[in-house]
Amino acid sequence: MNMRRTTIKDVAEAARVGVATVSRVLSGGSASPETRERVLTVAAQLDYRPSALGRNLRQQRSGGIGLLLPDITDTFYARLADGVLACARSAGEPVILSTTGDDEEREAEAIGMLLEQGVDRVIAVPSGDAETWIPTLRAGLTTVFAHRIAAGRDDVPSVLADDRAGVRTAVDYLTGLGHRRIAYLGGPGQQQRLAAFRQALGDLVDEELIVLARGTRDSAYAAAAGLFQHRPDLTAVLAGGNLLGEAAVLAARELDLRVPKDLSLIMFDDVPWAELCSPPLTVISQPARDIGYRAAELVLRAGGRRPRGVSLPTELIVRGSCGPRGTSRSPR
């Protein structure tokens, strides 16, 4: 006889809704009356009993830390994870790692799995909005955000790099070189960086030079190539992450744009390949491993009280990818 326990994914498939919707309904979040009734009916039919919603929640928890990251193959997130693991190891705490692909549905599914497995604490680079995190917080799990926060969840402590200072330093450096048409190439979860970019540029902001990609290499490359082709008058670009910086380098090479003569480039994240580029890339360095380590410290020391958030400094490392503003390029 098959005794496999029903999961939140089973309920979502049977109710023909997303995992995030099931999670919201079961935690009392927003949903239409029809959807709520369908989800609750299916959950009852399948005898779905997540441990996080059971009567003996505290007794059923197995301990440990759940770690949710967008992409473990990304060098920045790998270093962040290394920091979490180092701190957890010193405290004798196991870590359960899951990746979300910067997708809200996958994140909700991962949250459901962590609740079912009975972890005590969660560290996450969030992808979803405030409602995605309602089940975790209502279940009483100690939660800390790392690297970025979920929109509408300012009540959750976080460990962040000082994006505002990093962006301001980069923009000041570029404008000091004479650049005025500066583009921002962004991705998921970069609302704070984008706001800092707009604030730093002030009256020089050109909304057509702000391009946002999804969290994939193909999307990042398409965004960078489209930006360079449609706006040959831009002279500098700030890439909001190493995936976006990689895309900018590749797109510039494909379009025969010379860095820094035709295009100056600054990238968030000092990853190993940045120094190996020709020319080496100027970067805003973030302490990825420290972010992970401090997040683990926060989540382990909370002890039932809300810990204070932490802001860590960034550093502009000047290499060879920026130069004085040249003449505008002709459309290709």
PDB file of C-alpha atoms in Angstrom, residues 62-214:
ATOM      1  CA  SER A  62      12.937  18.719  13.536  1.00  0.00           C
ATOM      2  CA  GLY A  63      15.180  21.789  13.720  1.00  0.00           C
ATOM      3  CA  GLY A  64      17.678  23.033  11.206  1.00  0.00           C
ATOM      4  CA  ILE A  65      17.797  25.949   8.791  1.00  0.00           C
ATOM      5  CA  GLY A  66      16.062  26.153   5.435  1.00  0.00           C
ATOM      6  CA  LEU A  67      18.053  28.142   2.847  1.00  0.00           C
ATOM      7  CA  LEU A  68      16.289  29.429  -0.277  1.00  0.00           C
ATOM      8  CA  LEU A  69      18.419  30.845  -3.119  1.00  0.00           C
ATOM      9  CA  PRO A  70      17.550  31.813  -6.696  1.00  0.00           C
ATOM     10  CA  ASP A  71      20.468  29.924  -8.294  1.00  0.00           C
ATOM     11  CA  ILE A  72      23.258  27.962  -6.639  1.00  0.00           C
ATOM     12  CA  THR A  73      25.349  28.038  -9.843  1.00  0.00           C
ATOM     13  CA  ASP A  74      25.613  31.837  -9.608  1.00  0.00           C
ATOM     14  CA  THR A  75      28.970  32.683  -8.003  1.00  0.00           C
ATOM     15  CA  PHE A  76      27.462  35.348  -5.744  1.00  0.00           C
ATOM     16  CA  TYR A  77      24.795  33.026  -4.336  1.00  0.00           C
ATOM     17  CA  ALA A  78      27.304  30.189  -3.980  1.00  0.00           C
ATOM     18  CA  ARG A  79      29.490  32.433  -1.806  1.00  0.00           C
ATOM     19  CA  LEU A  80      26.451  33.537   0.195  1.00  0.00           C
ATOM     20  CA  ALA A  81      25.535  29.879   0.770  1.00  0.00           C
ATOM     21  CA  ASP A  82      29.106  29.154   1.855  1.00  0.00           C
ATOM     22  CA  GLY A  83      28.764  31.802   4.552  1.00  0.00           C
ATOM     23  CA  VAL A  84      25.489  30.333   5.810  1.00  0.00           C
ATOM     24  CA  LEU A  85      26.943  26.820   5.879  1.00  0.00           C
ATOM     25  CA  ALA A  86      30.081  27.932   7.711  1.00  0.00           C
ATOM     26  CA  CYS A  87      28.079  29.597  10.494  1.00  0.00           C
ATOM     27  CA  ALA A  88      25.555  26.755  10.703  1.00  0.00           C
ATOM     28  CA  ARG A  89      28.358  24.192  10.872  1.00  0.00           C
ATOM     29  CA  SER A  90      29.975  25.955  13.813  1.00  0.00           C
ATOM     30  CA  ALA A  91      26.598  25.891  15.593  1.00  0.00           C
ATOM     31  CA  GLY A  92      25.930  22.239  14.753  1.00  0.00           C
ATOM     32  CA  GLU A  93      22.806  23.120  12.729  1.00  0.00           C
ATOM     33  CA  PRO A  94      21.867  21.216   9.544  1.00  0.00           C
ATOM     34  CA  VAL A  95      20.917  23.233   6.464  1.00  0.00           C
ATOM     35  CA  ILE A  96      18.314  22.250   3.851  1.00  0.00           C
ATOM     36  CA  LEU A  97      19.021  24.036   0.572  1.00  0.00           C
ATOM     37  CA  SER A  98      16.487  24.712  -2.180  1.00  0.00           C
ATOM     38  CA  THR A  99      16.628  26.885  -5.306  1.00  0.00           C
ATOM     39  CA  THR A 100      13.750  28.996  -6.600  1.00  0.00           C
ATOM     40  CA  GLY A 101      14.933  30.228  -9.995  1.00  0.00           C
ATOM     41  CA  ASP A 102      13.588  33.649  -8.951  1.00  0.00           C
ATOM     42  CA  ASP A 103      10.115  32.194  -9.539  1.00  0.00           C
ATOM     43  CA  GLU A 104       7.309  32.910  -7.056  1.00  0.00           C
ATOM     44  CA  GLU A 105       5.563  29.558  -7.587  1.00  0.00           C
ATOM     45  CA  ARG A 106       8.766  27.599  -7.045  1.00  0.00           C
ATOM     46  CA  GLU A 107       9.480  29.654  -3.956  1.00  0.00           C
ATOM     47  CA  ALA A 108       6.020  28.949  -2.523  1.00  0.00           C
ATOM     48  CA  GLU A 109       6.510  25.238  -3.198  1.00  0.00           C
ATOM     49  CA  ALA A 110       9.899  25.300  -1.464  1.00  0.00           C
ATOM     50  CA  ILE A 111       8.394  27.101   1.534  1.00  0.00           C
ATOM     51  CA  GLY A 112       5.704  24.419   1.762  1.00  0.00           C
ATOM     52  CA  MET A 113       8.364  21.698   1.712  1.00  0.00           C
ATOM     53  CA  LEU A 114      10.343  23.392   4.479  1.00  0.00           C
ATOM     54  CA  LEU A 115       7.216  23.668   6.622  1.00  0.00           C
ATOM     55  CA  GLU A 116       6.428  20.010   6.078  1.00  0.00           C
ATOM     56  CA  GLN A 117       9.983  19.011   6.990  1.00  0.00           C
ATOM     57  CA  GLY A 118       9.695  20.909  10.254  1.00  0.00           C
ATOM     58  CA  VAL A 119      12.640  23.300  10.101  1.00  0.00           C
ATOM     59  CA  ASP A 120      12.887  25.961  12.810  1.00  0.00           C
ATOM     60  CA  ARG A 121      14.474  28.753  10.812  1.00  0.00           C
ATOM     61  CA  VAL A 122      14.586  30.098   7.262  1.00  0.00           C
ATOM     62  CA  ILE A 123      17.143  32.242   5.439  1.00  0.00           C
ATOM     63  CA  ALA A 124      16.059  33.388   2.004  1.00  0.00           C
ATOM     64  CA  VAL A 125      16.912  35.570  -0.947  1.00  0.00           C
ATOM     65  CA  PRO A 126      13.201  36.179  -1.585  1.00  0.00           C
ATOM     66  CA  SER A 127      11.504  36.149  -4.980  1.00  0.00           C
ATOM     67  CA  GLY A 128       7.816  36.386  -4.060  1.00  0.00           C
ATOM     68  CA  ASP A 129       5.805  39.173  -2.497  1.00  0.00           C
ATOM     69  CA  ALA A 130       4.528  39.626   1.052  1.00  0.00           C
ATOM     70  CA  GLU A 131       1.760  37.000   0.766  1.00  0.00           C
ATOM     71  CA  THR A 132       4.213  34.289  -0.264  1.00  0.00           C
ATOM     72  CA  TRP A 133       5.790  34.533   3.195  1.00  0.00           C
ATOM     73  CA  ILE A 134       2.588  34.507   5.257  1.00  0.00           C
ATOM     74  CA  PRO A 135       2.702  30.711   5.936  1.00  0.00           C
ATOM     75  CA  THR A 136       6.282  30.862   7.229  1.00  0.00           C
ATOM     76  CA  LEU A 137       5.671  33.792   9.541  1.00  0.00           C
ATOM     77  CA  ARG A 138       2.316  32.517  10.832  1.00  0.00           C
ATOM     78  CA  ALA A 139       3.908  29.168  11.594  1.00  0.00           C
ATOM     79  CA  GLY A 140       6.326  31.006  13.877  1.00  0.00           C
ATOM     80  CA  LEU A 141       9.484  30.165  11.966  1.00  0.00           C
ATOM     81  CA  THR A 142      12.350  32.572  12.549  1.00  0.00           C
ATOM     82  CA  THR A 143      12.954  34.161   9.148  1.00  0.00           C
ATOM     83  CA  VAL A 144      15.781  36.353   7.877  1.00  0.00           C
ATOM     84  CA  PHE A 145      16.114  37.772   4.369  1.00  0.00           C
ATOM     85  CA  ALA A 146      19.563  38.019   2.794  1.00  0.00           C
ATOM     86  CA  HIS A 147      20.733  40.244  -0.076  1.00  0.00           C
ATOM     87  CA  ARG A 148      17.234  41.640  -0.708  1.00  0.00           C
ATOM     88  CA  ILE A 149      13.817  41.873   0.933  1.00  0.00           C
ATOM     89  CA  ALA A 150      10.377  40.736  -0.202  1.00  0.00           C
ATOM     90  CA  ALA A 151       8.126  43.631  -1.223  1.00  0.00           C
ATOM     91  CA  GLY A 152       5.818  44.531   1.654  1.00  0.00           C
ATOM     92  CA  ARG A 153       7.750  42.526   4.235  1.00  0.00           C
ATOM     93  CA  ASP A 154       9.769  45.227   5.950  1.00  0.00           C
ATOM     94  CA  ASP A 155       8.899  43.517   9.246  1.00  0.00           C
ATOM     95  CA  VAL A 156      11.313  40.673   8.450  1.00  0.00           C
ATOM     96  CA  PRO A 157      14.934  41.325   9.521  1.00  0.00           C
ATOM     97  CA  SER A 158      17.471  41.326   6.730  1.00  0.00           C
ATOM     98  CA  VAL A 159      21.177  41.385   5.952  1.00  0.00           C
ATOM     99  CA  LEU A 160      21.836  43.613   2.960  1.00  0.00           C
ATOM    100  CA  ALA A 161      24.711  45.249   1.159  1.00  0.00           C
ATOM    101  CA  ASP A 162      24.526  49.040   1.147  1.00  0.00           C
ATOM    102  CA  ASP A 163      23.108  49.305  -2.371  1.00  0.00           C
ATOM    103  CA  ARG A 164      22.430  53.012  -2.089  1.00  0.00           C
ATOM    104  CA  ALA A 165      26.047  53.874  -1.331  1.00  0.00           C
ATOM    105  CA  GLY A 166      27.325  51.438  -3.967  1.00  0.00           C
ATOM    106  CA  VAL A 167      25.136  52.867  -6.717  1.00  0.00           C
ATOM    107  CA  ARG A 168      25.885  56.454  -5.691  1.00  0.00           C
ATOM    108  CA  THR A 169      29.645  55.829  -5.827  1.00  0.00           C
ATOM    109  CA  ALA A 170      29.378  54.196  -9.269  1.00  0.00           C
ATOM    110  CA  VAL A 171      27.199  56.962 -10.711  1.00  0.00           C
ATOM    111  CA  ASP A 172      29.465  59.671  -9.292  1.00  0.00           C
ATOM    112  CA  TYR A 173      32.463  57.930 -10.860  1.00  0.00           C
ATOM    113  CA  LEU A 174      30.793  57.768 -14.273  1.00  0.00           C
ATOM    114  CA  THR A 175      29.514  61.336 -14.233  1.00  0.00           C
ATOM    115  CA  GLY A 176      32.973  62.437 -13.148  1.00  0.00           C
ATOM    116  CA  LEU A 177      34.272  60.902 -16.384  1.00  0.00           C
ATOM    117  CA  GLY A 178      31.796  63.048 -18.305  1.00  0.00           C
ATOM    118  CA  HIS A 179      29.042  60.471 -18.879  1.00  0.00           C
ATOM    119  CA  ARG A 180      25.472  61.741 -18.972  1.00  0.00           C
ATOM    120  CA  ARG A 181      23.563  59.029 -20.853  1.00  0.00           C
ATOM    121  CA  ILE A 182      23.971  56.210 -18.353  1.00  0.00           C
ATOM    122  CA  ALA A 183      21.863  53.054 -18.605  1.00  0.00           C
ATOM    123  CA  TYR A 184      20.791  50.630 -15.884  1.00  0.00           C
ATOM    124  CA  LEU A 185      20.511  46.933 -16.739  1.00  0.00           C
ATOM    125  CA  GLY A 186      18.531  45.286 -13.946  1.00  0.00           C
ATOM    126  CA  GLY A 187      16.897  42.031 -12.923  1.00  0.00           C
ATOM    127  CA  PRO A 188      14.511  40.494 -10.356  1.00  0.00           C
ATOM    128  CA  GLY A 189      14.479  41.895  -6.837  1.00  0.00           C
ATOM    129  CA  GLN A 190      16.492  45.012  -7.646  1.00  0.00           C
ATOM    130  CA  GLN A 191      13.928  47.635  -6.687  1.00  0.00           C
ATOM    131  CA  GLN A 192      16.257  49.218  -4.125  1.00  0.00           C
ATOM    132  CA  ARG A 193      19.159  49.452  -6.552  1.00  0.00           C
ATOM    133  CA  LEU A 194      16.930  50.926  -9.221  1.00  0.00           C
ATOM    134  CA  ALA A 195      15.547  53.506  -6.798  1.00  0.00           C
ATOM    135  CA  ALA A 196      19.111  54.410  -5.775  1.00  0.00           C
ATOM    136  CA  PHE A 197      20.098  54.721  -9.447  1.00  0.00           C
ATOM    137  CA  ARG A 198      17.239  57.118 -10.173  1.00  0.00           C
ATOM    138  CA  GLN A 199      18.034  59.159  -7.084  1.00  0.00           C
ATOM    139  CA  ALA A 200      21.759  59.315  -7.872  1.00  0.00           C
ATOM    140  CA  LEU A 201      21.204  60.472 -11.463  1.00  0.00           C
ATOM    141  CA  GLY A 202      18.477  62.976 -10.613  1.00  0.00           C
ATOM    142  CA  ASP A 203      17.574  65.102 -13.634  1.00  0.00           C
ATOM    143  CA  LEU A 204      19.848  62.997 -15.855  1.00  0.00           C
ATOM    144  CA  VAL A 205      17.592  59.931 -15.591  1.00  0.00           C
ATOM    145  CA  ASP A 206      16.353  58.680 -18.977  1.00  0.00           C
ATOM    146  CA  GLU A 207      13.666  56.046 -18.384  1.00  0.00           C
ATOM    147  CA  GLU A 208      14.335  54.532 -21.823  1.00  0.00           C
ATOM    148  CA  LEU A 209      17.805  53.650 -20.589  1.00  0.00           C
ATOM    149  CA  ILE A 210      16.425  51.545 -17.726  1.00  0.00           C
ATOM    150  CA  VAL A 211      15.939  47.949 -18.896  1.00  0.00           C
ATOM    151  CA  LEU A 212      14.873  45.039 -16.694  1.00  0.00           C
ATOM    152  CA  ALA A 213      15.490  41.382 -17.555  1.00  0.00           C
ATOM    153  CA  ARG A 214      14.153  38.159 -16.074  1.00  0.00           C
TER     154      ARG A 214
END
